């Protein structure tokens, strides 16, 4: 049965609400409205279908390298749905599902993956950070953002995403340590998807769990079934409340699986067996949530079909919009923009030379 | 009451005045609070501004700068101290990958008004890792300003400017000058611009370009050339290394036709190379001699018993100037 409790070798609580066989522990079921549940499901499906379209366009050579989300939709949507708009979202580079929940437009995501800086422009007022590529380097930023909120005496929190590989980096240690010492309202969400490119979780750390690392920093840690959207949400809501009300940080380990390639430049057949991946297909987070909704009698096959059509149309519209946007991005001098508040005299000088080259027909090589 | 201050006291004054002026300014680093910093630059600040604004952090440079970047993105004005520049390499990743890039990456949505202060340079008989001059690591990183004061007064004014600047500033403090020079530093000085060199001495036969602690040896060499050879030297103090005020250097070079650059950084690919290239590009026809370089060697800073053998001496500076003058 699903349960919350301590495993013999594990000094941290382990949370499961809706297990892979569809068994629900009603005592732990978070109280979520039908609208919220529908929105969560929709975002998970958007992320799944968006991923599929991205892969398809990448294979056609129309998009660059990206990191698919497939398999991690519950870990992301379960956690991000516990945040308020005024809270900070600090992503790594595999958080399209969380980004979609936060309202990041699909055409912005397309534009980024098509290789344009403009795709990372965060809309004004949104407290989301742009994608951080160097693994774990974004964790200390969340601590600083949370410190600033505490300093201003708001009740806002910061939440930061990273993977199992990130827990080997010094910045993971430094960020958790600073957060513990400085008592800041931050939630660390580790998506343990079992793989850091080709290196399995057991080669990253000899710890029994990642969650237990929290104890070394004097903060709370919890391990959750990362494919169980209800468990992830319940654990994150608890952590967010603790951060908001008590300025206590939490490390949440969402145990999940990277069903796809690391990025589109990767070939997982070199390092992992199909059987492993197939075993995790059984635990598909989207199917599990759909069964839950159906079981509650708040979802039907017709609704499913309609939603899939709507989302597919939404994706195609966003791609069309992206292509149109790209047509308007033909001025290469923007590469000099946004280096400083005011460009330095050296950047002005180099930009002028670049413009002169353009005017005299000098072009960049292909 | 005299306003004569050392560079340490002048930096302390700048911190007091800026933290009073801007409630969002925060100082964080190792030993900066109760201890007042190991060089006493932040002495007395914790008593005035409290533990929320003067933060004794855990001992982790990447954590200090990474946390400060987050603070800065949320609208605070963090001033992060690296205890010695030799330990800043732990934080370089945060500086290069995020502080320098966040405005650019987010297309102006976020910016990082961060100052990273660090004592640097030789001449105080310190341990290994305490005496290097690695300013080009920072000057070569796009998106940063790199500032090096040479005396108490300009240290105070440049630090104020760095704290008020909306972008990241690497502020390298020549610790050989920390207590060796005293000058009038009154309260409420205005900040200096962060893209202008200072013309510290007028002359018409040779241009010296230097900054930081080496400026003082350069001035001694200029005195000696005046006394012994009757040569008058123009002396330029760069103050801000990035962006380099090439125009001021080139103008002087065009008038004197002779340039010597003095720096304690290792010679190859160092600041003197960039200055020599700018002079060659923009004042070539006015030059009477090749640009002279008096720099550190391409070796590690020796342990302190021999550190003076590494550092440019007044003799070496004078000899290079004479070679350039006689060319």
XYZ file of C-alpha atoms in Angstrom, chain A residues 88 117-118 120-138 140-145 147-149 151-153 171 174 177-178 181-182 334-335 337-342 344-346 349 353, chain B residues 23-24 26 28 51-53 55 57-64 66-71 73-76 93-94 97-98 100 102-110 142-145 166-168 195 243-246 278:
106
model
C 10.592 32.703 -7.758
C 18.567 34.711 -27.536
C 15.191 36.447 -27.730
C 14.899 33.540 -23.214
C 13.395 36.979 -22.679
C 11.315 36.574 -19.508
C 8.125 38.648 -19.677
C 8.120 41.636 -17.293
C 6.643 40.886 -13.914
C 7.263 37.144 -14.118
C 9.603 35.928 -11.438
C 11.155 33.145 -13.482
C 14.866 32.946 -14.192
C 16.171 32.027 -17.632
C 17.473 28.522 -18.307
C 20.795 27.738 -16.589
C 22.969 25.312 -18.520
C 25.983 24.757 -16.194
C 24.766 22.014 -13.873
C 23.928 23.113 -10.288
C 25.181 26.666 -10.819
C 21.651 28.053 -10.423
C 23.001 29.571 -5.080
C 20.919 32.098 -7.045
C 17.759 30.703 -5.468
C 19.335 31.185 -2.040
C 20.102 34.835 -2.885
C 16.615 35.465 -4.259
C 17.390 36.037 1.057
C 16.196 39.179 -0.733
C 12.546 38.237 -0.095
C 15.231 40.828 3.810
C 12.238 42.741 2.429
C 9.935 40.913 4.825
C 27.357 24.523 -5.832
C 27.270 25.378 -1.015
C 24.685 24.902 3.312
C 24.074 28.640 2.839
C 22.788 28.707 7.841
C 21.007 31.801 6.509
C 21.532 42.736 -31.985
C 24.370 40.419 -30.957
C 22.751 44.266 -27.254
C 22.284 43.858 -23.508
C 25.934 43.497 -22.558
C 25.701 46.437 -20.151
C 23.068 48.966 -19.126
C 24.883 51.424 -21.423
C 30.838 50.633 -23.246
C 32.862 52.725 -25.701
C 34.691 49.556 -26.786
C 33.440 50.912 -31.440
C 32.912 48.339 -37.336
C 19.290 50.514 2.053
C 19.588 47.736 -0.530
C 24.559 44.392 1.449
C 28.809 39.533 2.403
C 23.735 41.286 10.662
C 21.103 41.390 7.954
C 23.235 43.717 5.836
C 26.817 38.913 6.492
C 29.001 33.738 5.284
C 30.170 30.148 5.324
C 33.618 29.676 3.797
C 32.726 29.131 0.143
C 33.559 31.605 -2.605
C 31.210 30.180 -5.234
C 28.400 30.186 -2.681
C 29.153 33.807 -1.764
C 26.256 32.763 -6.449
C 24.092 33.903 -3.544
C 25.036 37.513 -4.242
C 23.935 37.088 -7.873
C 20.516 35.949 -6.671
C 20.308 38.908 -4.286
C 18.637 39.865 -9.466
C 16.030 40.490 -6.784
C 17.040 44.164 -6.585
C 19.581 44.243 -3.761
C 32.440 30.082 -12.678
C 29.604 32.072 -11.108
C 28.624 31.984 -16.350
C 26.059 34.126 -14.581
C 28.545 38.586 -16.562
C 22.460 37.441 -16.850
C 21.510 40.776 -18.430
C 22.471 39.470 -21.867
C 20.874 36.063 -21.392
C 17.573 37.501 -20.194
C 17.546 40.259 -22.853
C 17.648 42.946 -20.194
C 14.943 41.500 -17.954
C 17.443 40.905 -15.143
C 32.824 40.031 -21.590
C 30.135 41.652 -19.466
C 32.377 42.732 -16.575
C 34.005 45.973 -15.567
C 23.969 48.595 -12.551
C 26.303 45.867 -13.831
C 28.888 43.557 -12.242
C 35.676 54.049 -18.063
C 36.662 48.869 -20.523
C 40.128 50.246 -21.298
C 40.317 54.012 -21.813
C 42.421 53.551 -24.924
C 46.003 49.672 -29.146
